[in-house]
Short mmCIF file of C-alpha atoms in Angstrom, two decimals:
data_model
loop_
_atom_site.label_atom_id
_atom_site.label_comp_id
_atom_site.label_asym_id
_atom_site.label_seq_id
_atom_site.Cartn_x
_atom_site.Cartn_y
_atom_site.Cartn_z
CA UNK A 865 -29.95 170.01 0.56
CA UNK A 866 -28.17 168.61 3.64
CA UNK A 867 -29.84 166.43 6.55
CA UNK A 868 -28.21 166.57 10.14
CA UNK A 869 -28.91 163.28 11.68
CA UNK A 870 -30.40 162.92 14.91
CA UNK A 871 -30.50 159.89 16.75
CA UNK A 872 -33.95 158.11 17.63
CA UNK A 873 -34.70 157.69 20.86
CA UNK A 874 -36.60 155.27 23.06
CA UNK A 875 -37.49 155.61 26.19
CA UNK A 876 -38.08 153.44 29.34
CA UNK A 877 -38.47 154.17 33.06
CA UNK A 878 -34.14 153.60 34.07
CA UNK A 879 -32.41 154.01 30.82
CA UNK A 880 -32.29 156.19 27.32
CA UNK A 881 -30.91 154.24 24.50
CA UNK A 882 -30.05 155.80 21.40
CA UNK A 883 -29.12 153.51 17.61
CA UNK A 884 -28.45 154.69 14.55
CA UNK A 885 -30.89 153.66 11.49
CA UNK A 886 -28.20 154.06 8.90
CA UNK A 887 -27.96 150.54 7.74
CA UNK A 888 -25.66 150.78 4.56
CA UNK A 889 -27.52 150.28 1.28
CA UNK A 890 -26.18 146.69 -0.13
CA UNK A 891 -25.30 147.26 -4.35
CA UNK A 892 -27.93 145.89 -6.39
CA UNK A 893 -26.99 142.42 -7.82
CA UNK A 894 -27.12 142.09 -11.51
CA UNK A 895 -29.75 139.43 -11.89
CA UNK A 896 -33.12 139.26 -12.46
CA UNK A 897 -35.23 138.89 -8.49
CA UNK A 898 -39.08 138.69 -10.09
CA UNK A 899 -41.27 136.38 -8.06
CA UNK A 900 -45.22 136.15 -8.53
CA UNK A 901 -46.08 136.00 -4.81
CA UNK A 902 -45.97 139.03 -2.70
CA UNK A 903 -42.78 138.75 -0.16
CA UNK A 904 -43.59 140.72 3.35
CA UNK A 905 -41.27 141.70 6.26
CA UNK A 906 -41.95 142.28 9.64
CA UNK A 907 -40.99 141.45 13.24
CA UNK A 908 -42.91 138.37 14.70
CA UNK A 909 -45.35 139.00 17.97
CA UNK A 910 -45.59 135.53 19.71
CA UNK A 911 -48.78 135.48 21.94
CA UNK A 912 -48.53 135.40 26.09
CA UNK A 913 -50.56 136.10 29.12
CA UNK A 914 -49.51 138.00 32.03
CA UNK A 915 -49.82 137.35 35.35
CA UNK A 916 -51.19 139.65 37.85
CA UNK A 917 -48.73 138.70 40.82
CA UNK A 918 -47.15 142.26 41.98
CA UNK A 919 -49.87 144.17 40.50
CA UNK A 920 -50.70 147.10 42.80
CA UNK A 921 -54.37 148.25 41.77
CA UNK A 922 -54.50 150.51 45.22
CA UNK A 923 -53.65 153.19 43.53
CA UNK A 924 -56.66 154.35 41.21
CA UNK A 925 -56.15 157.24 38.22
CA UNK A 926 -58.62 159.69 37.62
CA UNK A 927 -58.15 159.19 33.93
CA UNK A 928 -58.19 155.50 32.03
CA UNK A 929 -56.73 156.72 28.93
CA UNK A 930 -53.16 157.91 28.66
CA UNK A 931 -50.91 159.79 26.05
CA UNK A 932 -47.06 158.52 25.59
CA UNK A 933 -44.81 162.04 25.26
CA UNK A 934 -41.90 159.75 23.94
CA UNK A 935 -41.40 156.36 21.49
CA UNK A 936 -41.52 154.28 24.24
CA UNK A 937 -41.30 150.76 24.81
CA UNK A 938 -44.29 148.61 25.89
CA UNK A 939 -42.73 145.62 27.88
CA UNK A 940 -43.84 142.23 28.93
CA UNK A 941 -42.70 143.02 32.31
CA UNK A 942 -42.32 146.00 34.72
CA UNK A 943 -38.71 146.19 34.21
CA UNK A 944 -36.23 147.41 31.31
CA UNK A 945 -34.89 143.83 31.11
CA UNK A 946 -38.61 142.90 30.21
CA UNK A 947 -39.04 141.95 26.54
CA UNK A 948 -39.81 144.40 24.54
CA UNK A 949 -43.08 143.74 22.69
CA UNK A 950 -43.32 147.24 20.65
CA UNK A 951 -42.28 150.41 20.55
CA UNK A 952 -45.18 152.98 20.67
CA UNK A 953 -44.90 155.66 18.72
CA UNK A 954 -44.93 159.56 20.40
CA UNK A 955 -48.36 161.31 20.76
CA UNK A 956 -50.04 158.00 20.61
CA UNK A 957 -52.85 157.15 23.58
CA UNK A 958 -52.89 154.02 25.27
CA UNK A 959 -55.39 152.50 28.15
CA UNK A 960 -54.64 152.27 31.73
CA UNK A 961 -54.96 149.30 33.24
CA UNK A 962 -53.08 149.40 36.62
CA UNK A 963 -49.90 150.95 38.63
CA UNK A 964 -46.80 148.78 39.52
CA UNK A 965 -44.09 151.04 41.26
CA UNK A 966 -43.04 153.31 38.75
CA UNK A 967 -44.79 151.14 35.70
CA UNK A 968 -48.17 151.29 34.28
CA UNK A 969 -49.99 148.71 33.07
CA UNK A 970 -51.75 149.69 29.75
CA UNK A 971 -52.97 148.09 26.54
CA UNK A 972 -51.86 149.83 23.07
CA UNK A 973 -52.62 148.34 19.61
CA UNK A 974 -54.21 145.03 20.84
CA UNK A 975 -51.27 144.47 23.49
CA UNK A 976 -50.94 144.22 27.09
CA UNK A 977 -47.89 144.76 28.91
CA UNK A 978 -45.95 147.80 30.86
CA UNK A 979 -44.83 150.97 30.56
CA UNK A 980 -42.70 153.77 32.22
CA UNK A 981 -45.28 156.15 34.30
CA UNK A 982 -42.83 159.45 33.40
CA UNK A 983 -43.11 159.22 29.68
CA UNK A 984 -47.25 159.31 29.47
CA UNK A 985 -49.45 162.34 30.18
CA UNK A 986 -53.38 162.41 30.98
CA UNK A 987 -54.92 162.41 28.12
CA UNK A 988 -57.43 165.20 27.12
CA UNK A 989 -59.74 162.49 26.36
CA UNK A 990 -60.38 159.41 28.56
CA UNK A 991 -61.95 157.27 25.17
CA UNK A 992 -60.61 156.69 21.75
CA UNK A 993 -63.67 156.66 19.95
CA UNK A 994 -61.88 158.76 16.74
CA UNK A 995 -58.46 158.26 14.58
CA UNK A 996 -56.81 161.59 14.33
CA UNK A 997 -55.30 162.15 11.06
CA UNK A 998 -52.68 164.76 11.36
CA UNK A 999 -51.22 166.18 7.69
CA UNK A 1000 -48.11 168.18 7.00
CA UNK A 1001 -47.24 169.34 3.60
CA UNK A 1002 -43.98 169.28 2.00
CA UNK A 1003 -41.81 172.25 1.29
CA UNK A 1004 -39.02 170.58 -1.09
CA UNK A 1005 -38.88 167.74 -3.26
CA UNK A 1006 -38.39 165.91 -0.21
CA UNK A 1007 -36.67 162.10 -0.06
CA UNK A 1008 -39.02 159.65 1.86
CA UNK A 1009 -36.09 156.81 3.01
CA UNK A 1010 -36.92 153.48 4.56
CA UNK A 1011 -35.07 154.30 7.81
CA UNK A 1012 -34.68 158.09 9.83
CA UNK A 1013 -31.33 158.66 8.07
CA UNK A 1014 -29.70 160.31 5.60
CA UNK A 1015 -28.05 157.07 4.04
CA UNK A 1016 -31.34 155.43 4.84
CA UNK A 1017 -32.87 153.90 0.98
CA UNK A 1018 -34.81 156.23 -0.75
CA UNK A 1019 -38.71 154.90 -1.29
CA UNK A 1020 -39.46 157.92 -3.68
CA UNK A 1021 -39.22 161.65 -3.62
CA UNK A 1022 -42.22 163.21 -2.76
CA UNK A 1023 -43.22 166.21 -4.81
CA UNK A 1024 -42.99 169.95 -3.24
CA UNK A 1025 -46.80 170.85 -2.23
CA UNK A 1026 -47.59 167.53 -1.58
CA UNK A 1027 -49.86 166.44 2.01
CA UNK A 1028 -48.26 163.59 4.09
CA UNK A 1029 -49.45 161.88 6.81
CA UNK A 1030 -47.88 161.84 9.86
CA UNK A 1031 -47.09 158.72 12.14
CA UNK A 1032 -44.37 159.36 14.46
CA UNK A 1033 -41.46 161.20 15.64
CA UNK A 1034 -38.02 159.59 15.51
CA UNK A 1035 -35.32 162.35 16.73
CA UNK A 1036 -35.45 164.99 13.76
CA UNK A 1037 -37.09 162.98 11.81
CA UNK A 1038 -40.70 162.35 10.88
CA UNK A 1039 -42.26 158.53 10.18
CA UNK A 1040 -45.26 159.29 7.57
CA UNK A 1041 -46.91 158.00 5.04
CA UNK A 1042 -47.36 158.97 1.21
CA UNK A 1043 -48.41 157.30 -1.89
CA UNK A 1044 -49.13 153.96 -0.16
CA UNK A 1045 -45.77 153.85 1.37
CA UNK A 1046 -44.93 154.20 4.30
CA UNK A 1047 -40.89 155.74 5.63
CA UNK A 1048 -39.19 159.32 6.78
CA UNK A 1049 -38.76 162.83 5.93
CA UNK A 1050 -37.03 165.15 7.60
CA UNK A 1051 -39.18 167.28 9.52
CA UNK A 1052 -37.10 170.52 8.75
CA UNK A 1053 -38.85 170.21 4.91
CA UNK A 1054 -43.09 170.24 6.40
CA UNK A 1055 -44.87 172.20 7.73
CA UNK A 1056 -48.34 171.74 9.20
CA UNK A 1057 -51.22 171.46 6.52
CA UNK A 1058 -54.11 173.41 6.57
CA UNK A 1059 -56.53 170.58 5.45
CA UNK A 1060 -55.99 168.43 9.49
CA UNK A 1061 -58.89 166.49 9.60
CA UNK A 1062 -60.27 164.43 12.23
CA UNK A 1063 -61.69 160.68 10.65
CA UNK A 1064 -63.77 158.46 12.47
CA UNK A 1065 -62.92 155.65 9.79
CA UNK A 1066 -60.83 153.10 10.59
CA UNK A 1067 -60.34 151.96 7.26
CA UNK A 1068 -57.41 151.19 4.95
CA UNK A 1069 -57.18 150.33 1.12
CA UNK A 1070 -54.42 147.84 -0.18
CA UNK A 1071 -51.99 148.70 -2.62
CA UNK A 1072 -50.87 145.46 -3.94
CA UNK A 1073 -52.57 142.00 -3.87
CA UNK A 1074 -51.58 141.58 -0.22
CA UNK A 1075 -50.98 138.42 2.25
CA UNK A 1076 -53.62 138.07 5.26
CA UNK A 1077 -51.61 136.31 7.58
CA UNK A 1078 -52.53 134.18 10.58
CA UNK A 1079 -49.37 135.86 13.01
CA UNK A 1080 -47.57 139.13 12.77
CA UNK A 1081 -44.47 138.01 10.45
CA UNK A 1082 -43.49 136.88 7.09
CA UNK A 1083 -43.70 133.12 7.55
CA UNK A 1084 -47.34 133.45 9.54
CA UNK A 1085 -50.36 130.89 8.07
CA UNK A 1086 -51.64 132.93 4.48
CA UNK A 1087 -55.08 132.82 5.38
CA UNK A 1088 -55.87 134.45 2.44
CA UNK A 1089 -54.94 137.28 -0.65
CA UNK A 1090 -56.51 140.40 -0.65
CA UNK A 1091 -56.71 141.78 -3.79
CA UNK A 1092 -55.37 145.47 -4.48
CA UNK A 1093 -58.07 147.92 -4.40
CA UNK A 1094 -60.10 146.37 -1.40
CA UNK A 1095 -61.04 147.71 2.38
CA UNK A 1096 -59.69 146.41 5.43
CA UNK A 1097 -61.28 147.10 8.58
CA UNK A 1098 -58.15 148.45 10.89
CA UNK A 1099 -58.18 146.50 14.23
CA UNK A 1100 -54.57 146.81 15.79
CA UNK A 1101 -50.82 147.77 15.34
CA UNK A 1102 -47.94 145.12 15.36
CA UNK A 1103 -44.52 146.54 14.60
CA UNK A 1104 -44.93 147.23 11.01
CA UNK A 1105 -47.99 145.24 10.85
CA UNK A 1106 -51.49 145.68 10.87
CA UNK A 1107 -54.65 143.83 12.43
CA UNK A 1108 -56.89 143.81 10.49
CA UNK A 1109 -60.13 142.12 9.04
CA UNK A 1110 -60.96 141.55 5.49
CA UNK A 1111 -63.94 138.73 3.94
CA UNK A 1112 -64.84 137.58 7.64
CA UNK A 1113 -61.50 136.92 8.94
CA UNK A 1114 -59.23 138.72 10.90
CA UNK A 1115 -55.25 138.40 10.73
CA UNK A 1116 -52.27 140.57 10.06
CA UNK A 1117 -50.99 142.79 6.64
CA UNK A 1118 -47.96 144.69 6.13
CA UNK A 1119 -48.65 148.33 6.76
CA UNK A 1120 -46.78 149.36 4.13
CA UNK A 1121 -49.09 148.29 1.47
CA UNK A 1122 -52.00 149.81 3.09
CA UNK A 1123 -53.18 153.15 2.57
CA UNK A 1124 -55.40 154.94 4.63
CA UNK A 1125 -59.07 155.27 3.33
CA UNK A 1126 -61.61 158.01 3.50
CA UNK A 1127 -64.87 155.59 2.49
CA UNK A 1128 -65.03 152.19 2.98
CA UNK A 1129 -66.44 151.65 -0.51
CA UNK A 1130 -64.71 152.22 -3.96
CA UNK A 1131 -66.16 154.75 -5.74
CA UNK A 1132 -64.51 155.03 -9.04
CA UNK A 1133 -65.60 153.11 -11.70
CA UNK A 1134 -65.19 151.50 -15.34
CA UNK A 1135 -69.01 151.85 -16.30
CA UNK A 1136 -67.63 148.41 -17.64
CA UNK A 1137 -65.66 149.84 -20.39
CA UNK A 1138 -63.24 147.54 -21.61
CA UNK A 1139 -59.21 147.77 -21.15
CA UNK A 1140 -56.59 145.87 -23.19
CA UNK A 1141 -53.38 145.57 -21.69
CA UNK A 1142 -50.56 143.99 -24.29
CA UNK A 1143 -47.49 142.74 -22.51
CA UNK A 1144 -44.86 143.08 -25.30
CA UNK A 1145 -43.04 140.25 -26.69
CA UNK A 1146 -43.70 136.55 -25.36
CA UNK A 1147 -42.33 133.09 -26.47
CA UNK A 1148 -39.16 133.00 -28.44
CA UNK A 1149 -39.42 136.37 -28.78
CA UNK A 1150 -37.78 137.48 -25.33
CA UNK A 1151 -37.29 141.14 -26.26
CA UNK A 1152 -34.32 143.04 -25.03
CA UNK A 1153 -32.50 140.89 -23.06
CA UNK A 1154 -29.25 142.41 -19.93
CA UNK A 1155 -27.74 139.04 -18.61
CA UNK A 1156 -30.83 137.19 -17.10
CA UNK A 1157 -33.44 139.98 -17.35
CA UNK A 1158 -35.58 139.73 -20.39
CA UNK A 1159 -38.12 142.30 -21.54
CA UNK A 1160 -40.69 139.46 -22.02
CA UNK A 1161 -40.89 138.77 -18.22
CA UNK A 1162 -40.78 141.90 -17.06
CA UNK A 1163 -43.60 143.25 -19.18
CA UNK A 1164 -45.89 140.33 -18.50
CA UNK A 1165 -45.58 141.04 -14.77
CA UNK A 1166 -46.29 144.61 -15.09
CA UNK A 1167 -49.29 143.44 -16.66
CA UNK A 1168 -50.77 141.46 -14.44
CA UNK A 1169 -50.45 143.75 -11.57
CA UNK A 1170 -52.08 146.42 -13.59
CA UNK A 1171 -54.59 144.42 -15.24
CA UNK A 1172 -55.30 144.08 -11.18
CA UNK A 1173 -55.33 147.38 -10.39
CA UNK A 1174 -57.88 147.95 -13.44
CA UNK A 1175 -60.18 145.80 -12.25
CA UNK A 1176 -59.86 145.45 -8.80
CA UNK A 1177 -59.65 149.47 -8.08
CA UNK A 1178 -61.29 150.75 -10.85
CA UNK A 1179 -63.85 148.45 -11.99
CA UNK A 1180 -62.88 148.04 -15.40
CA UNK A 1181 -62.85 144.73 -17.69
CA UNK A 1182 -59.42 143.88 -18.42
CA UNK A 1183 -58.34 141.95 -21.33
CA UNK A 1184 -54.72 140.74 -21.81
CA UNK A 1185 -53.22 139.29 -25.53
CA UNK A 1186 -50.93 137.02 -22.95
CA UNK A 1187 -51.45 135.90 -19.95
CA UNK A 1188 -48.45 133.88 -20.36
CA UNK A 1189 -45.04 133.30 -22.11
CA UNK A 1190 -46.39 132.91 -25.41
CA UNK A 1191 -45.71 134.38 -28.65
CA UNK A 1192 -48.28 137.04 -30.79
CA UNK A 1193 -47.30 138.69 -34.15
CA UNK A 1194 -47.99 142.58 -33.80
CA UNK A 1195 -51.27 141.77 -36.17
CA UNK A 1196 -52.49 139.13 -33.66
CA UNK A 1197 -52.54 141.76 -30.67
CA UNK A 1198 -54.31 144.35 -32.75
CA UNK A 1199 -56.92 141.98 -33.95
CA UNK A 1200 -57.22 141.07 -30.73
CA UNK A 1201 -58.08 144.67 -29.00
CA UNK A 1202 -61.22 144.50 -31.94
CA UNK A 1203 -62.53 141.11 -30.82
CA UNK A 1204 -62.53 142.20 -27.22
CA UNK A 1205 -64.29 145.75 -27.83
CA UNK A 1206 -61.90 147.32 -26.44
CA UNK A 1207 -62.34 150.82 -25.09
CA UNK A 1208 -58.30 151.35 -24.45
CA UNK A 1209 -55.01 149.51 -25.31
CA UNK A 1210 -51.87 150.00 -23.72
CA UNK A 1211 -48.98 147.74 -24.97
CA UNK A 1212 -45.60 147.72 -22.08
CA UNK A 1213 -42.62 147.17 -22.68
CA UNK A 1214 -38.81 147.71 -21.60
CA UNK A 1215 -36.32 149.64 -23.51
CA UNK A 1216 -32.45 149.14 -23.88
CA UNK A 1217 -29.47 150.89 -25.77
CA UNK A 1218 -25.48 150.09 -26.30
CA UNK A 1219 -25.07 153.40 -24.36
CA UNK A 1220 -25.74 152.52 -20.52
CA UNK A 1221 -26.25 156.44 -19.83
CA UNK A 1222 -29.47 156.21 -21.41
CA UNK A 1223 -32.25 156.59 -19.39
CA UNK A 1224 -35.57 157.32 -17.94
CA UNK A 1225 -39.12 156.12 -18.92
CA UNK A 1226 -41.23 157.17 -22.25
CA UNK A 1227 -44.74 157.14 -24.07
CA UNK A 1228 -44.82 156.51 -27.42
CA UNK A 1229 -47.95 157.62 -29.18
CA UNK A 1230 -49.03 157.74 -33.01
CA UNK A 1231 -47.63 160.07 -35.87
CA UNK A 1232 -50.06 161.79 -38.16
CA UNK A 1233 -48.14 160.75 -41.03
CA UNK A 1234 -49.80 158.06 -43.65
CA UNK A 1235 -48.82 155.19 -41.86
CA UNK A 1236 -50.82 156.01 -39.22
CA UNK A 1237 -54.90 154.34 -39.93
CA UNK A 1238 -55.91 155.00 -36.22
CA UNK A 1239 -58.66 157.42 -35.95
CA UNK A 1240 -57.80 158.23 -32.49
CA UNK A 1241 -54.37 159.96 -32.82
CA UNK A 1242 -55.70 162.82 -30.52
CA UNK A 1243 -57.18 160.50 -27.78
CA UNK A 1244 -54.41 158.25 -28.14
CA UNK A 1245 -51.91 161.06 -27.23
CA UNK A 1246 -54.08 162.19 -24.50
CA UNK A 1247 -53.79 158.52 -23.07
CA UNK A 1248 -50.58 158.57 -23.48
CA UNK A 1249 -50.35 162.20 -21.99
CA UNK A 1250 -52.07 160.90 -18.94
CA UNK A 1251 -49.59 157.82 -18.00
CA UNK A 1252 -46.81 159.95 -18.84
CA UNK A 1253 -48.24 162.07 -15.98
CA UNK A 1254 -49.01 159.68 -13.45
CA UNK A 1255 -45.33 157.67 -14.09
CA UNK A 1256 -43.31 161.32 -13.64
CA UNK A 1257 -45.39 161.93 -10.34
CA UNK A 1258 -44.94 158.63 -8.85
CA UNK A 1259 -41.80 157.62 -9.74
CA UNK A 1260 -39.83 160.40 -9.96
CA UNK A 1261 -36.73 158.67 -9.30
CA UNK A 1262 -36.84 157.62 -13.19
CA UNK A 1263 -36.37 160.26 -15.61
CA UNK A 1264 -39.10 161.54 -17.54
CA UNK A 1265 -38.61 161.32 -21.14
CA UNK A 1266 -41.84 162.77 -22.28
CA UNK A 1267 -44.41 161.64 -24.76
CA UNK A 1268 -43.15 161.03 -27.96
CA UNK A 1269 -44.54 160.54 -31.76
CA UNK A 1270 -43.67 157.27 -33.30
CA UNK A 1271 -44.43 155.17 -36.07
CA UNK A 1272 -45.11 151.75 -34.09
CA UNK A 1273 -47.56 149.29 -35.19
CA UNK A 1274 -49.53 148.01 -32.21
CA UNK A 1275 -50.52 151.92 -32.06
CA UNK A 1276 -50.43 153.44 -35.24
CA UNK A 1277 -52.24 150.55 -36.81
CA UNK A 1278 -54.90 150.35 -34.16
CA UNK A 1279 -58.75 151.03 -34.19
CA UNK A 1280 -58.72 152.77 -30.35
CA UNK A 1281 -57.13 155.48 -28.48
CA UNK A 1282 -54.02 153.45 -27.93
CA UNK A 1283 -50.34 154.08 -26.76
CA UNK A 1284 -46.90 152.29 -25.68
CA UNK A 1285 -45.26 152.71 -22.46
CA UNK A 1286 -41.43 152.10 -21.98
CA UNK A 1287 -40.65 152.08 -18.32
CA UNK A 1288 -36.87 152.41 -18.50
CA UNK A 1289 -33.77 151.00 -19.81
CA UNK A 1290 -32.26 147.58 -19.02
CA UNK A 1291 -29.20 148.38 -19.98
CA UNK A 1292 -28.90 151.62 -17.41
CA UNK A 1293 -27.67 150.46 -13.54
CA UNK A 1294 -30.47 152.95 -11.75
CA UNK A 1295 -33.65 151.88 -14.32
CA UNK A 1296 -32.69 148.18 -14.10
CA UNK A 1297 -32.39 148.10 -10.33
CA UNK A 1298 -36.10 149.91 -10.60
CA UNK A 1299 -37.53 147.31 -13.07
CA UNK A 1300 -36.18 144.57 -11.10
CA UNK A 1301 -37.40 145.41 -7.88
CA UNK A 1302 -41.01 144.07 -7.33
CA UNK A 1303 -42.27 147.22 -5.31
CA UNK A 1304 -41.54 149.84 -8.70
CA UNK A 1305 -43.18 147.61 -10.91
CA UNK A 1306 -45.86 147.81 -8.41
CA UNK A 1307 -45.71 151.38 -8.72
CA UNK A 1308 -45.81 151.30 -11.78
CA UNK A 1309 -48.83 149.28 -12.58
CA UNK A 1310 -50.09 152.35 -10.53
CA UNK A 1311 -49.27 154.77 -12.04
CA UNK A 1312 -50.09 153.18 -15.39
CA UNK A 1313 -53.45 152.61 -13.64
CA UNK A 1314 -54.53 156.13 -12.60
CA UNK A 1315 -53.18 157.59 -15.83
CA UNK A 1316 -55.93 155.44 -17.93
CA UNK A 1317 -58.32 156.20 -15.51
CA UNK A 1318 -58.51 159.47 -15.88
CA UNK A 1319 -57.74 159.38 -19.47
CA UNK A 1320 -60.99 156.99 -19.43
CA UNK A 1321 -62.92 159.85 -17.30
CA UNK A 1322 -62.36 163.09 -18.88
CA UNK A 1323 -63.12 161.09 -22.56
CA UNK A 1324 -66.12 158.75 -22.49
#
């Protein structure tokens, strides 16, 4: 499949600039980048007032609300010297406020500032009381990259069939979002869905436990975490971030690990069934080890973001046989599944081989052979059937090694539907820079997540 490049235009009243997004991709260091708190990106807004001197109001419009034809830039000043507060996306509306010369004063995401009058339309309505949603579907297997270019880092690959939403138009390119992340597709590969709905909700889930900050950038105030799973009440856009409120404040989230929300309540639920989640190895027992990357770390982390996800999306009780580096004999974490009455357990781990082409994610499920003494061999396949499922539709950048039948103890030796997920291989470049990175084992708490949820809701 080849791409032409386009390049993104942005429009003000004088001048047409054009940059390329092709940023070159850096090579992945071989080391180990795992932190526990959620780093965020984004493009500070500092605060100002503007001052009304040159403002000619003589000049009334018939309509107050406005619709930008171009990305154009809103400007702290009626000039293209001004400083460039944000670029507004094409299609979007914004609110007139006043005419200077050939400017127009207008507010847009929570902003005041200036605009070129030749690259904004009458709108066909004068009040934005609704948030259209418009949806394209994909007609490939179509890379969504971080940036409008073909060299631009791919997020995922977004299956063939699949609905995306669209945000913006960046040359031939289109800025969407899919998944709970948010990049471009080329537009060649959609086409417009049939299901374009029109939402009154303003309302956003998070993916990820996710920073509230007190300014638009990654070193603004925490004011507070929002667990994955909740509703935020959308308020404003900021570059890349949101406004938004959440527990009776209001501050700013990356929009990247927001996605949008049809109900601003969570309706699936656990019936308060309980989960085990076993984060292999622990202690002296690091598990496969490539340079600084151990298994033991990596699993544990996994864990606790889906152990999140669990609860915090799906209302389940979560139990974990570590919460921390400490070490369990295989015995101790079945025991342990029992004395929680546990519903489900799910044991993750990492794999590794002396041949570095090896590759791709796996679910290992019970054998019916006599060392297996758990009763639930055909749930526990189903289970594993189901995160299988979810990992090759989410992450399809990982190869999908299938379900396989193993004699392993922590499953075989179980007394519930139980199975053991290995996300990839340390020792292969392209797994390792996915297990390393803290956004795919985000995903893949996800993944891991839906696939026992509806393993949990087509069995009890």
């Amino acid at each position: 499949m080849t791409i032409t490049f386009r390049r993104c235009l942005v429009h003000d009243a004088e001048k047409r600039s054009g940059s390329r997004l092709n940023t070159p991709k850096p090579s992945w260091p071989l080391k180990l980048l795992i932190s526990s708190s959620l780093v965020l990106t984004g493009t500070a807004v500092v605060p100002f007032s503007l001052s009304s001197t040159g403002l000619d109001t003589s000049r009334v419009e018939a309509a107050s609300t406005y619709t930008t034809t171009a990305n154009l830039n809103l400007r702290k000043s009626a000039s293209t010297s001004g400083t460039i507060l944000l670029t507004i996306p094409s299609g979007r509306s914004v609110t007139y406020l006043g005419t200077y010369g050939s400017w127009y004063k207008v507010s847009y995401g929570g902003q005041t500032g200036y605009v070129s009058a030749q690259y904004v339309k009458v709108s066909t309505s004068s009040t934005m009381t609704t948030t259209s949603t418009k949806t394209y579907t994909t007609t490939v297997n179509l890379n969504l990259r971080k940036s409008a270019s073909p060299t631009g880092t791919i997020l995922l690959t977004i299956p063939s069939g699949r609905n995306v939403t669209y945000l913006g138009t960046y040359g031939s390119w289109y800025k969407v979002s899919y998944g709970g992340q948010t990049g471009y597709v080329s537009a060649q590969y959609v086409k417009v869905s049939t299901s374009t709905t029109t939402t009154t909700a303003k309302t956003y889930v998070t993916t990820v436990n996710l920073n509230l900050r007190k300014s638009a950038s990654s070193t603004g105030t925490i004011l507070l975490t929002i667990p994955s799973g909740r509703s935020v009440t959308y308020l404003g856009t900021y570059g890349s971030w949101y406004k938004v409120s959440y527990g009776g404040q209001t501050g700013y989230v990356s929009s990247q690990y927001l996605k949008a929300s049809t109900t601003t309540t969570n309706t699936s639920t656990g019936s308060g069934r309980t989960i085990v989640i076993d984060a292999g190895h622990g202690g002296y027992d690091p598990g496969a080890v490539y340079g600084s990357v151990q298994e033991k770390v990596l699993t544990l982390d996994i864990a606790k973001r889906l152990a999140s996800t669990l609860s915090g999306t799906y209302n389940y009780n979560v139990r974990m046989t570590r919460s921390t580096d400490t070490y369990l004999s295989l015995a101790n974490r079945v025991s342990l599944t029992k004395s929680y009455n546990g519903s489900a357990f799910v044991s993750l781990h990492a794999n590794s081989s002396t041949n570095t082409s090896y590759h791709g994610h796996e679910v290992l499920v019970p054998t019916t052979e006599s060392y297996t003494t758990n009763p639930y061999v055909s749930a526990s396949r189903n289970l594993g059937a189901s995160i299988n499922r979810e990992l090759g539709a989410r992450i399809p950048t990982i190869r999908n090694r299938g379900v396989k039948y193993q004699n392993v103890y922590v499953v075989g030796k179980n007394s519930v539907p139980s199975t053991l997920v290995e996300y990839g291989f340390m020792t292969n470049q392209n797994d390792r820079a996915h297990l390393t990175s803290t956004t795919y084992r985000q995903r893949m708490a996800e993944a891991t997540a839906s696939g026992i949820h509806q393993f949990m809701r087509s069995t009890y």
